[in-house]
CSV table of N, CA and C in Angstrom, one decimal:
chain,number,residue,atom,x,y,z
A,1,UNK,N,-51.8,-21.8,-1.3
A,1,UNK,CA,-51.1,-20.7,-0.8
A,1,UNK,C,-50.1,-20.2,-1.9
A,2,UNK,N,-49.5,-18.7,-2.0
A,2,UNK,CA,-49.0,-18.5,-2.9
A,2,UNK,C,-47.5,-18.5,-2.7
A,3,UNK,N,-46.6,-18.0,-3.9
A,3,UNK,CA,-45.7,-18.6,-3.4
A,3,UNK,C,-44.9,-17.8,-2.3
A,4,UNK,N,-45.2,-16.5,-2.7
A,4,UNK,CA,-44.6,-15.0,-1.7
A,4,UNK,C,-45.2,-15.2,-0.6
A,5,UNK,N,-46.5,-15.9,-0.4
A,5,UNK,CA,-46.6,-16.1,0.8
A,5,UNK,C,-46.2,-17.4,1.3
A,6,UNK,N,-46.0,-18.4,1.3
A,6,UNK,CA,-45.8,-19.3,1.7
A,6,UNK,C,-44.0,-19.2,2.0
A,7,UNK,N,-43.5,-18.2,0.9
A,7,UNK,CA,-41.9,-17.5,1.5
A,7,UNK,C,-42.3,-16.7,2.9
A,8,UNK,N,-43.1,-15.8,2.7
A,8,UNK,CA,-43.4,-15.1,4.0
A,8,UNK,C,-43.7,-16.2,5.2
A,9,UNK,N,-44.0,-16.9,5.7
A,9,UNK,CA,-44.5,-17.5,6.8
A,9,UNK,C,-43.0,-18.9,7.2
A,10,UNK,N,-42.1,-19.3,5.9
A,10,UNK,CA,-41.7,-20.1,6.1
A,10,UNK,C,-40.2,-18.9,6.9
A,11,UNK,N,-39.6,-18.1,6.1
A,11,UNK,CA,-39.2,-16.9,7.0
A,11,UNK,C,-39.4,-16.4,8.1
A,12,UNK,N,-40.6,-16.0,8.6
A,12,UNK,CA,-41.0,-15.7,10.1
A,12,UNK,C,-40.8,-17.1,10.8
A,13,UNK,N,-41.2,-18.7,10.3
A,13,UNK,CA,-40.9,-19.1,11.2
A,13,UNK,C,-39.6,-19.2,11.7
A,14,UNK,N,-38.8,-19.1,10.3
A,14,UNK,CA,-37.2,-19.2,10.6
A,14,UNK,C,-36.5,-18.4,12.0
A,15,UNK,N,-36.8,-17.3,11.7
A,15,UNK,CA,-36.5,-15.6,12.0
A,15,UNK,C,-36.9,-16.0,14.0
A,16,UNK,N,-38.1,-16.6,13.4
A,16,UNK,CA,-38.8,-16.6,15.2
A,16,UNK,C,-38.3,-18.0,16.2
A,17,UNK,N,-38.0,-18.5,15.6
A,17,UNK,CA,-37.0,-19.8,15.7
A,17,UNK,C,-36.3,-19.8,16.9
A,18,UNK,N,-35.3,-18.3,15.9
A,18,UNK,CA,-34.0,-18.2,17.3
A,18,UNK,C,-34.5,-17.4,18.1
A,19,UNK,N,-35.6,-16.9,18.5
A,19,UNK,CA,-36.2,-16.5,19.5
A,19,UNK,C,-36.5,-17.4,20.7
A,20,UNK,N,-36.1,-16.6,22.1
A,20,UNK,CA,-36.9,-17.9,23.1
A,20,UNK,C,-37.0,-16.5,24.1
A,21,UNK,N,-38.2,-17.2,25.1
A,21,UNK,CA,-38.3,-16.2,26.0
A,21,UNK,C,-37.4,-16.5,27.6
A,22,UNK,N,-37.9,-15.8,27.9
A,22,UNK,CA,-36.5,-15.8,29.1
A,22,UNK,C,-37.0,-14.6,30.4
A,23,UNK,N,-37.7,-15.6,31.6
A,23,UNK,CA,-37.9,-14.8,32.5
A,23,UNK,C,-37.0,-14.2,33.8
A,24,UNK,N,-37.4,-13.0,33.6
A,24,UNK,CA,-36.1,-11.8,34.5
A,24,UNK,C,-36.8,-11.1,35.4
A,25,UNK,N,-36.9,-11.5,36.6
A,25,UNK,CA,-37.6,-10.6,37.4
A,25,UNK,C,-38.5,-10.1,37.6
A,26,UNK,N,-39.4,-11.1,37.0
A,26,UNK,CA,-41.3,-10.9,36.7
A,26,UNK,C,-41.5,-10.5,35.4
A,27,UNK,N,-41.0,-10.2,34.4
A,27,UNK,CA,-41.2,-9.7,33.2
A,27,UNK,C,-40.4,-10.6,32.4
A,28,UNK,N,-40.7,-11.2,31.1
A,28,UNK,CA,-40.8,-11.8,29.9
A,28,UNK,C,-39.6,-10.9,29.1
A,29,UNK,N,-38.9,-11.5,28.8
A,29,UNK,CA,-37.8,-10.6,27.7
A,29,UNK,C,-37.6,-11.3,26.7
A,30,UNK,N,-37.7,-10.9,25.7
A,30,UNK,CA,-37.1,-11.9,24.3
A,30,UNK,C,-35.5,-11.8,23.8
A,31,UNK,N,-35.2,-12.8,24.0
A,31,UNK,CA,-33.1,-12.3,23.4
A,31,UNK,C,-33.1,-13.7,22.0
A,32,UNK,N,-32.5,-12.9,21.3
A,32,UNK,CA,-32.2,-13.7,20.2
A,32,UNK,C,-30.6,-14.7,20.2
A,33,UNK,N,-30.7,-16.3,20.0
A,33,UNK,CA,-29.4,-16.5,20.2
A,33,UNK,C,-28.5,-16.2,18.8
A,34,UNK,N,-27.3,-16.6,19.0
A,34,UNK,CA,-26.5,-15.7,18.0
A,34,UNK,C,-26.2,-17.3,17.5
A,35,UNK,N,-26.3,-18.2,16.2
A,35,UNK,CA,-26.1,-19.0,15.3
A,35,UNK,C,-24.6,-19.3,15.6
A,36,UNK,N,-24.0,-20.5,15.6
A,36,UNK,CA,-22.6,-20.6,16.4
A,36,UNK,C,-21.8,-21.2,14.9
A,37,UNK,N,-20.9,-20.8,14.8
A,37,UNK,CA,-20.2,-20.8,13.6
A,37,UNK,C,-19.8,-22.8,13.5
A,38,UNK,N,-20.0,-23.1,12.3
A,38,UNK,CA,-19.9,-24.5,12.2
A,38,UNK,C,-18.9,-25.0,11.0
A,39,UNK,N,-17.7,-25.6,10.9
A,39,UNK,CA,-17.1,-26.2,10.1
A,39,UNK,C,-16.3,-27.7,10.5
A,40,UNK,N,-15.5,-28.2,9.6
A,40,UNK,CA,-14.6,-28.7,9.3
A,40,UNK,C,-13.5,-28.7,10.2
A,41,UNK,N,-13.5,-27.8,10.7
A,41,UNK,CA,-12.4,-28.0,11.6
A,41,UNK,C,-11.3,-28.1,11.2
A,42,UNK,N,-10.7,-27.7,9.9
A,42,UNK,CA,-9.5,-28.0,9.0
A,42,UNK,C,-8.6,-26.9,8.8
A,43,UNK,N,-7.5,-26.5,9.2
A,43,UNK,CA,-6.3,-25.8,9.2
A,43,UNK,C,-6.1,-25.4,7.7
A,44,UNK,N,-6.5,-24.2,6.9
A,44,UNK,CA,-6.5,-24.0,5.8
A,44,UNK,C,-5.0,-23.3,5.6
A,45,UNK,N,-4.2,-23.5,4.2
A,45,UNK,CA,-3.0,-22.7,4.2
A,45,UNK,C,-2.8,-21.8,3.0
A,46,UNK,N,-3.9,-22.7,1.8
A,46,UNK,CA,-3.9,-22.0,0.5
A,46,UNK,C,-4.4,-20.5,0.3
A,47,UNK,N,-4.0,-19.5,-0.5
A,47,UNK,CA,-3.8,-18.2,-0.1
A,47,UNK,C,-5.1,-17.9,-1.2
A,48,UNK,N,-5.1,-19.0,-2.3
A,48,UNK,CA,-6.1,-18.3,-3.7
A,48,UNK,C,-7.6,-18.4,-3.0
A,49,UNK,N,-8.2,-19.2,-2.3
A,49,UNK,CA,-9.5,-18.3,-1.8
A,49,UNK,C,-9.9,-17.2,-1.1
A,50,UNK,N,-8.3,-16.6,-0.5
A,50,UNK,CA,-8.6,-15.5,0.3
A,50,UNK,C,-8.5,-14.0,-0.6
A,51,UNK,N,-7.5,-14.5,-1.4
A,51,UNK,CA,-7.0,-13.7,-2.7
A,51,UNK,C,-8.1,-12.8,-3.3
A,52,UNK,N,-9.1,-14.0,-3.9
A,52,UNK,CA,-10.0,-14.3,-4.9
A,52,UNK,C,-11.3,-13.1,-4.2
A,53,UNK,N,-11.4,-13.6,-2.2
A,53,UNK,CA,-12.3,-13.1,-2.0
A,53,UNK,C,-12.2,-11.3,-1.5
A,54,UNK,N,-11.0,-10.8,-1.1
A,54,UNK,CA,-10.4,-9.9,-0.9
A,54,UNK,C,-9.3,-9.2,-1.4
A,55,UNK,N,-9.4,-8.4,-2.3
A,55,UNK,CA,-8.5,-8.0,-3.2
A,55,UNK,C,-7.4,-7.7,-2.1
A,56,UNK,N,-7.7,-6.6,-1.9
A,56,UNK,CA,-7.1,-5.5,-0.6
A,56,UNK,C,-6.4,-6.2,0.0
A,57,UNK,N,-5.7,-7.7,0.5
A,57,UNK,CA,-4.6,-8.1,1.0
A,57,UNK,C,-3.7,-8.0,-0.3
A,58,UNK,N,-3.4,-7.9,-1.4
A,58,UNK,CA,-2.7,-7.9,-2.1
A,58,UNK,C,-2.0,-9.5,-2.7
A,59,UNK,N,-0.6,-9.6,-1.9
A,59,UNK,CA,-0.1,-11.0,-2.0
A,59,UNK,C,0.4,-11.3,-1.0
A,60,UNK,N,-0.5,-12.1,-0.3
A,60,UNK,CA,0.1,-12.1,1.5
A,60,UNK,C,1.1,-13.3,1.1
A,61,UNK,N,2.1,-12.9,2.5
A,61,UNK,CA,3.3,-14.6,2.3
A,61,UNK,C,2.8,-15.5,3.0
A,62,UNK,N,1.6,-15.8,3.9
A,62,UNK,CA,1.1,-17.0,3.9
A,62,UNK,C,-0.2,-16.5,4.7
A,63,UNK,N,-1.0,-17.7,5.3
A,63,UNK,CA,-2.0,-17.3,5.9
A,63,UNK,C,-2.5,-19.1,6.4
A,64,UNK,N,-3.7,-18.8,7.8
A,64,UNK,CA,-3.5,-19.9,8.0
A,64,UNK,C,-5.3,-19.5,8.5
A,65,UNK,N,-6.1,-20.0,7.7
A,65,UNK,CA,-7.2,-20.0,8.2
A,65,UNK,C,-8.6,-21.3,8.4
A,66,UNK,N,-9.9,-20.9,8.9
A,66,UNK,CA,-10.9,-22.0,8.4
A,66,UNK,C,-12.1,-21.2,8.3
A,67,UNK,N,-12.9,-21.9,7.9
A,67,UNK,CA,-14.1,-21.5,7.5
A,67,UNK,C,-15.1,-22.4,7.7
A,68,UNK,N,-16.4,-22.1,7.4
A,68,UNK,CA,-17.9,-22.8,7.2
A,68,UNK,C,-18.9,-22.2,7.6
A,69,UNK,N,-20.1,-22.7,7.9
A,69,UNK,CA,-21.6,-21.7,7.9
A,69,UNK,C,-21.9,-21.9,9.2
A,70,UNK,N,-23.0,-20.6,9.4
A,70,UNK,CA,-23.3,-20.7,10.5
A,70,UNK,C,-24.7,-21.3,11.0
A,71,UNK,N,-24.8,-21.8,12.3
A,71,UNK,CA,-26.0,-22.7,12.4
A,71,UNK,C,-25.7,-24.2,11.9
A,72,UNK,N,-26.9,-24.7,11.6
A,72,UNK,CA,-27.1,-26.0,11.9
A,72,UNK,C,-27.4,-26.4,9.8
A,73,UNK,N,-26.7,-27.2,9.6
A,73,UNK,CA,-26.9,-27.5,7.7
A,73,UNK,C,-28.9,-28.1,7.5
A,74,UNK,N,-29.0,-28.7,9.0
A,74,UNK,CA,-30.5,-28.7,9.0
A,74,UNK,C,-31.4,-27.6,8.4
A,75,UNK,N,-31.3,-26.5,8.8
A,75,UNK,CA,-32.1,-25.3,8.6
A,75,UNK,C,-32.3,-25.6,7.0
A,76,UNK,N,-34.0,-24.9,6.6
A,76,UNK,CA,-33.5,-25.1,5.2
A,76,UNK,C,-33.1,-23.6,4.5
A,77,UNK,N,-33.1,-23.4,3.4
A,77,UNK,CA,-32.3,-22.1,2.7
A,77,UNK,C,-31.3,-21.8,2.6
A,78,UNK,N,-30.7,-20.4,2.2
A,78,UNK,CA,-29.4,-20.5,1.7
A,78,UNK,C,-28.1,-20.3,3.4
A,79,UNK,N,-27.1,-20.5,3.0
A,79,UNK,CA,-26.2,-20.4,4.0
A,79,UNK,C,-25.8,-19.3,4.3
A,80,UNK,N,-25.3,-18.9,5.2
A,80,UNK,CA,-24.2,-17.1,5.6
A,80,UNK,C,-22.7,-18.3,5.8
A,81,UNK,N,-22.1,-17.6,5.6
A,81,UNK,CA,-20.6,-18.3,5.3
A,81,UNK,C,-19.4,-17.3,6.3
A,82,UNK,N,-18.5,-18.2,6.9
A,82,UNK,CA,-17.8,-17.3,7.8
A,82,UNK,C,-16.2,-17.8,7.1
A,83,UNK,N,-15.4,-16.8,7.7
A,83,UNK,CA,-14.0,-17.3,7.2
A,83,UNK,C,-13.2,-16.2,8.2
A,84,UNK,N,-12.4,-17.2,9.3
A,84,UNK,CA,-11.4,-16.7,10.2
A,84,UNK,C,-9.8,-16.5,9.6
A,85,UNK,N,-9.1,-15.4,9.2
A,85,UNK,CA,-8.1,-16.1,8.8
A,85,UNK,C,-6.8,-15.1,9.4
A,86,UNK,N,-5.8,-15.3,9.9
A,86,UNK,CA,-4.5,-14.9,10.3
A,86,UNK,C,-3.4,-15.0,9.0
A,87,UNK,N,-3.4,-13.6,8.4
A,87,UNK,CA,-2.4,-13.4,7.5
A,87,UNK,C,-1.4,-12.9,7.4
A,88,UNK,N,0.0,-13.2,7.1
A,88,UNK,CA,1.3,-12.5,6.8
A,88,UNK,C,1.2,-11.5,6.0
A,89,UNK,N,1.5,-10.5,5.7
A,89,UNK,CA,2.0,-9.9,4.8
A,89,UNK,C,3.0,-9.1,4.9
A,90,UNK,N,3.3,-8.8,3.5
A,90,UNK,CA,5.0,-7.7,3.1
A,90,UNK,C,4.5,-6.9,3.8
A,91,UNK,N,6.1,-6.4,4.5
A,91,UNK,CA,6.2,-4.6,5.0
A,91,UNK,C,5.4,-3.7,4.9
A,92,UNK,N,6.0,-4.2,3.2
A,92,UNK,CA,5.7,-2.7,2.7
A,92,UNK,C,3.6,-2.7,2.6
A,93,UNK,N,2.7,-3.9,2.7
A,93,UNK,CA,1.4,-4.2,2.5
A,93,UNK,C,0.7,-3.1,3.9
A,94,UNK,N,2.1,-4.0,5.3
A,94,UNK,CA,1.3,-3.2,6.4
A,94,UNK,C,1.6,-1.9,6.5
A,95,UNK,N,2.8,-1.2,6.2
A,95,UNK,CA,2.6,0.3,5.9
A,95,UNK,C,1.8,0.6,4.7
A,96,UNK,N,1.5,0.3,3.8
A,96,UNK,CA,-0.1,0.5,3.1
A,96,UNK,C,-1.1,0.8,3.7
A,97,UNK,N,-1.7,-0.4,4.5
A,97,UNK,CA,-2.9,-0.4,5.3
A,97,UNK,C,-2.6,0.8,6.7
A,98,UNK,N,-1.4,0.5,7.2
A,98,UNK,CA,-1.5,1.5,8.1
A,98,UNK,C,-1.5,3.1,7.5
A,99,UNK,N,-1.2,3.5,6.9
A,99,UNK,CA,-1.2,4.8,6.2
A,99,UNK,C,-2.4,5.2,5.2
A,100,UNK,N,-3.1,4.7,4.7
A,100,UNK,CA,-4.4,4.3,3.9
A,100,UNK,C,-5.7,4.1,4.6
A,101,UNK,N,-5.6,3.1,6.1
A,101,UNK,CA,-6.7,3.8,7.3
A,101,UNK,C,-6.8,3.8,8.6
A,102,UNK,N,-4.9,4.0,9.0
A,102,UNK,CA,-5.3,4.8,10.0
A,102,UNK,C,-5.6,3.8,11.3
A,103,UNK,N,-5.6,2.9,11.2
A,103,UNK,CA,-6.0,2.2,12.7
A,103,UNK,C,-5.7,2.4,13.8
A,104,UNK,N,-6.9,2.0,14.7
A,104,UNK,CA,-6.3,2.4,16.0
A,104,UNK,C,-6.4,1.1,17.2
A,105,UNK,N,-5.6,1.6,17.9
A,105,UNK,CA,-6.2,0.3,18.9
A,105,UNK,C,-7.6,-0.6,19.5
A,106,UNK,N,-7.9,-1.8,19.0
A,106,UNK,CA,-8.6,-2.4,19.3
A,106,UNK,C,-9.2,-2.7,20.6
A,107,UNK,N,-8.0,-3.1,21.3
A,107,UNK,CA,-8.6,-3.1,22.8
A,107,UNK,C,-9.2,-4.4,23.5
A,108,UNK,N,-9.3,-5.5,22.2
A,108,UNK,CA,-9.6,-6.8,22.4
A,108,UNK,C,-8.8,-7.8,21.2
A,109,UNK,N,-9.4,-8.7,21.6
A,109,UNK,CA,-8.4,-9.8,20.6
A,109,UNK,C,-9.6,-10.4,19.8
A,110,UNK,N,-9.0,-10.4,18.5
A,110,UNK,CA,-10.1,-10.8,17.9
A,110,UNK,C,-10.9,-12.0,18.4
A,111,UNK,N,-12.3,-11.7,18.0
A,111,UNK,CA,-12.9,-13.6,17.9
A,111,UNK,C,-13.3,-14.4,17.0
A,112,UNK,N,-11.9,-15.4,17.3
A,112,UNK,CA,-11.8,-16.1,16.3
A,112,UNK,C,-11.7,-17.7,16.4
A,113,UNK,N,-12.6,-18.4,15.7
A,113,UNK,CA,-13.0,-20.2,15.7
A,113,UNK,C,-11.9,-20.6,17.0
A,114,UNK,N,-12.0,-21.5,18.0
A,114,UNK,CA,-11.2,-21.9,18.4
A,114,UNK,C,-10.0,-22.9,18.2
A,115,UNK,N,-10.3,-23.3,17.1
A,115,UNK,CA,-8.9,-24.1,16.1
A,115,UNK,C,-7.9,-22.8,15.6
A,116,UNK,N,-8.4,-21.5,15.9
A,116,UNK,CA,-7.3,-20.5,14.5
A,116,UNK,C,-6.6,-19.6,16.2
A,117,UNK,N,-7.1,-19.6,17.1
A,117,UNK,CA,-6.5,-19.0,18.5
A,117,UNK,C,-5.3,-19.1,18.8
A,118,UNK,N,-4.7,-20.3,18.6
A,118,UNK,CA,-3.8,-20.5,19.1
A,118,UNK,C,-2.4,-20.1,17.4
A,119,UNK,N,-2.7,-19.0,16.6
A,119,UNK,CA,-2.4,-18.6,15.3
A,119,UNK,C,-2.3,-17.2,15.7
A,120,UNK,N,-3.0,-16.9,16.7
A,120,UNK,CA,-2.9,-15.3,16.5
A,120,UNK,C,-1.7,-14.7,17.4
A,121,UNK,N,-1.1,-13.6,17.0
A,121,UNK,CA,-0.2,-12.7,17.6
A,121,UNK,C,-0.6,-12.2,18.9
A,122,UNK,N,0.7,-11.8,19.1
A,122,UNK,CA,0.8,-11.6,21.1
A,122,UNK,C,0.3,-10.0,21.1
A,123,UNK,N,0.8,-9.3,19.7
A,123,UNK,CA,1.1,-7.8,20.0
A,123,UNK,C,-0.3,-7.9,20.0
A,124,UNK,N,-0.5,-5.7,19.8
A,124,UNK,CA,-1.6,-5.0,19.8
A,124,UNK,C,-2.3,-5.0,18.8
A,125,UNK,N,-3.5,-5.2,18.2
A,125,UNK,CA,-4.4,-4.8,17.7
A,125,UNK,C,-5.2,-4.0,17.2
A,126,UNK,N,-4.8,-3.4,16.3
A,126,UNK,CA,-5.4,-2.1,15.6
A,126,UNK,C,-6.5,-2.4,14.2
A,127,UNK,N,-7.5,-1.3,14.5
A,127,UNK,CA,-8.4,-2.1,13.7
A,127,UNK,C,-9.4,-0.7,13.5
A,128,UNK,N,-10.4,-0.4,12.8
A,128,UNK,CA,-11.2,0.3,12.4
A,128,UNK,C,-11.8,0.8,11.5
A,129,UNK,N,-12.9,1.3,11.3
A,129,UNK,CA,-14.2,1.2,10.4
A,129,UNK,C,-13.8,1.6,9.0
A,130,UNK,N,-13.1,2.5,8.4
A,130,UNK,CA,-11.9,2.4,7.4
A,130,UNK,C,-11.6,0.8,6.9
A,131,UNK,N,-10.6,0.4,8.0
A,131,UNK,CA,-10.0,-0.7,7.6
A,131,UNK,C,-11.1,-1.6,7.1
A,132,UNK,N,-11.8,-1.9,7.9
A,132,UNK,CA,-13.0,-3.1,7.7
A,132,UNK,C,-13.6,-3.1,6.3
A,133,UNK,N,-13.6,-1.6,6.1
A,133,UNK,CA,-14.4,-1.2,4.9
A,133,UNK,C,-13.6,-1.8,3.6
A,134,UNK,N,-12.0,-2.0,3.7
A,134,UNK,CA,-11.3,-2.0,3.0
A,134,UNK,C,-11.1,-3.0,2.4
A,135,UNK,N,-12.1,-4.5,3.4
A,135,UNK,CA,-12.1,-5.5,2.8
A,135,UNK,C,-13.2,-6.0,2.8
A,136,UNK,N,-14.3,-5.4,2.9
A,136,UNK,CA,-15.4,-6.1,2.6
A,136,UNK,C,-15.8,-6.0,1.4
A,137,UNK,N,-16.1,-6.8,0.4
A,137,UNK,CA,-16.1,-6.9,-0.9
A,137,UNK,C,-17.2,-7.7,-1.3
A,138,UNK,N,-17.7,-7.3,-2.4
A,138,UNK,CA,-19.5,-8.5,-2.8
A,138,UNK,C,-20.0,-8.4,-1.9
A,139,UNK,N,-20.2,-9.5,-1.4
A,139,UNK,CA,-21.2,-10.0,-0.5
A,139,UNK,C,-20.3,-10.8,0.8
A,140,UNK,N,-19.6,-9.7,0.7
A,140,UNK,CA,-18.7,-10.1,2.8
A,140,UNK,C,-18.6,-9.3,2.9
A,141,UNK,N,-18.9,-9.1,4.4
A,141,UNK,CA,-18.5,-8.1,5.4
A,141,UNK,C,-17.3,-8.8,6.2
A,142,UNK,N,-16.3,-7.7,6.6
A,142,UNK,CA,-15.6,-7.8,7.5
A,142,UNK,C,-15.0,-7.2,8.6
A,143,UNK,N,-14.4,-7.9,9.5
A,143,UNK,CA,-13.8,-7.2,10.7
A,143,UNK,C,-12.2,-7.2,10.8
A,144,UNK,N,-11.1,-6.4,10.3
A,144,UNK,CA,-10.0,-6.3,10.5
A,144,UNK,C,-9.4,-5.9,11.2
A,145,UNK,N,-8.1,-6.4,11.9
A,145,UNK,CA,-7.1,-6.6,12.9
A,145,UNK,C,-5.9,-6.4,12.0
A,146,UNK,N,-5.2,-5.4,12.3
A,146,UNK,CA,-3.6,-5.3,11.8
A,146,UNK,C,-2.7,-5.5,13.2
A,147,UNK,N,-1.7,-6.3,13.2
A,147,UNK,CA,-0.5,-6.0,14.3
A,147,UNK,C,0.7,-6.0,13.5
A,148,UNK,N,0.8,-4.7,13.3
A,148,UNK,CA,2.0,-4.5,12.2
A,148,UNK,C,3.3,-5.1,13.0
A,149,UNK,N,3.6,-4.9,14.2
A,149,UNK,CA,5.1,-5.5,14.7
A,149,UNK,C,5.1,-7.2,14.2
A,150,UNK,N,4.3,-7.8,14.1
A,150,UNK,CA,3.9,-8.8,13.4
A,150,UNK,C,3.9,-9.2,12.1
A,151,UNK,N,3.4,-7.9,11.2
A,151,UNK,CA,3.2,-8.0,10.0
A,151,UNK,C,1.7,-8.8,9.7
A,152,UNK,N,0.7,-9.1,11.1
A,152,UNK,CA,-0.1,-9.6,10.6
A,152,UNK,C,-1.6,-9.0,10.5
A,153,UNK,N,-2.3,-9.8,9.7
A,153,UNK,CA,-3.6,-9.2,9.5
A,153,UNK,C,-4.8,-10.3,10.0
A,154,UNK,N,-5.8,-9.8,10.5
A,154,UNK,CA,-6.9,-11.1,10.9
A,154,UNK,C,-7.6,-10.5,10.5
A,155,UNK,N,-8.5,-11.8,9.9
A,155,UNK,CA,-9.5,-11.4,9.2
A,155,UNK,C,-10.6,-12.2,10.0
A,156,UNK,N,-11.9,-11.5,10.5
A,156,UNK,CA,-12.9,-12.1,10.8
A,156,UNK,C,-14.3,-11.5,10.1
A,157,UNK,N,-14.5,-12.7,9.2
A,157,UNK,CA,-15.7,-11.9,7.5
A,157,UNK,C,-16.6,-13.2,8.1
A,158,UNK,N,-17.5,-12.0,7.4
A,158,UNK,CA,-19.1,-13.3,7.2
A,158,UNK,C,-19.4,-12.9,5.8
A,159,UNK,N,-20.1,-13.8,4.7
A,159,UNK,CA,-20.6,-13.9,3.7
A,159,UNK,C,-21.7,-14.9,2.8
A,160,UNK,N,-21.9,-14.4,1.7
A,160,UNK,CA,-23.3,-15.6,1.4
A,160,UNK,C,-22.8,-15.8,-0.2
């Protein structure tokens, strides 16, 4: 077998994996489960990997986050990588971001690992497709939360 194909079939079976069927009322539905975020469990405080991976915070005054992959280290192939993180920043950073894009109320609280929950702010939530844009960089995407009365920023990225 060749090799593009033997990628092809080892892929579909990956892909079909997280598939299961699931009967609803006489009819067969297929729902895909969503890969459940997996780490360490370790309280991160160092700022140069967040720095390194997101320009666009600038120079936060601290931050407290964790990370690791998603699914099971079983699976074979490469990993998708997640990183939860609750950042401080200067004043003057969150009038930056708030005047540059604009957020608006979120409406929810972010979701975030349940070791980083009890890290996040009380206020409101503003967040939007601008913002997100502002830090997704390489190879992460992200989802941003600003609560400026706070000064804080949450970061909830996925990456490879």
């Amino acid at each position: 077998m060749s090799f593009t194909r033997l990628t092809a079939v080892v892929l579909c079976a990956v892909l079909t994996a997280g598939c299961q069927s699931v009967w609803n009322a006489g009819t067969t539905v297929r729902t895909t489960e969503t890969a459940g975020k997996s780490g360490t469990g370790e309280l991160q405080t160092d700022l140069e990997p967040l720095t390194k991976r997101f320009a666009a915070l600038g120079t936060p005054e601290q931050a407290r986050w964790m990370s690791g992959t998603f699914g099971s280290g079983r699976a074979p192939g490469p990993s998708t990588y997640w990183i939860d993180a609750v950042i401080t920043l200067p004043a003057s950073k969150v009038d930056e971001l708030q005047s540059a894009y604009d957020p608006e109320p979120a409406g929810k609280t972010p979701d975030v690992v349940d070791g980083l929950r009890g890290e996040l702010p009380g206020g409101s939530f503003l967040t939007g497709d601008r913002l997100d844009q502002a830090f997704a960089a390489d190879q992460w995407l992200a989802k941003a939360y600003l609560v400026p009365d706070d000064r804080v920023l949450v970061l909830v990225a996925t990456g490879s």
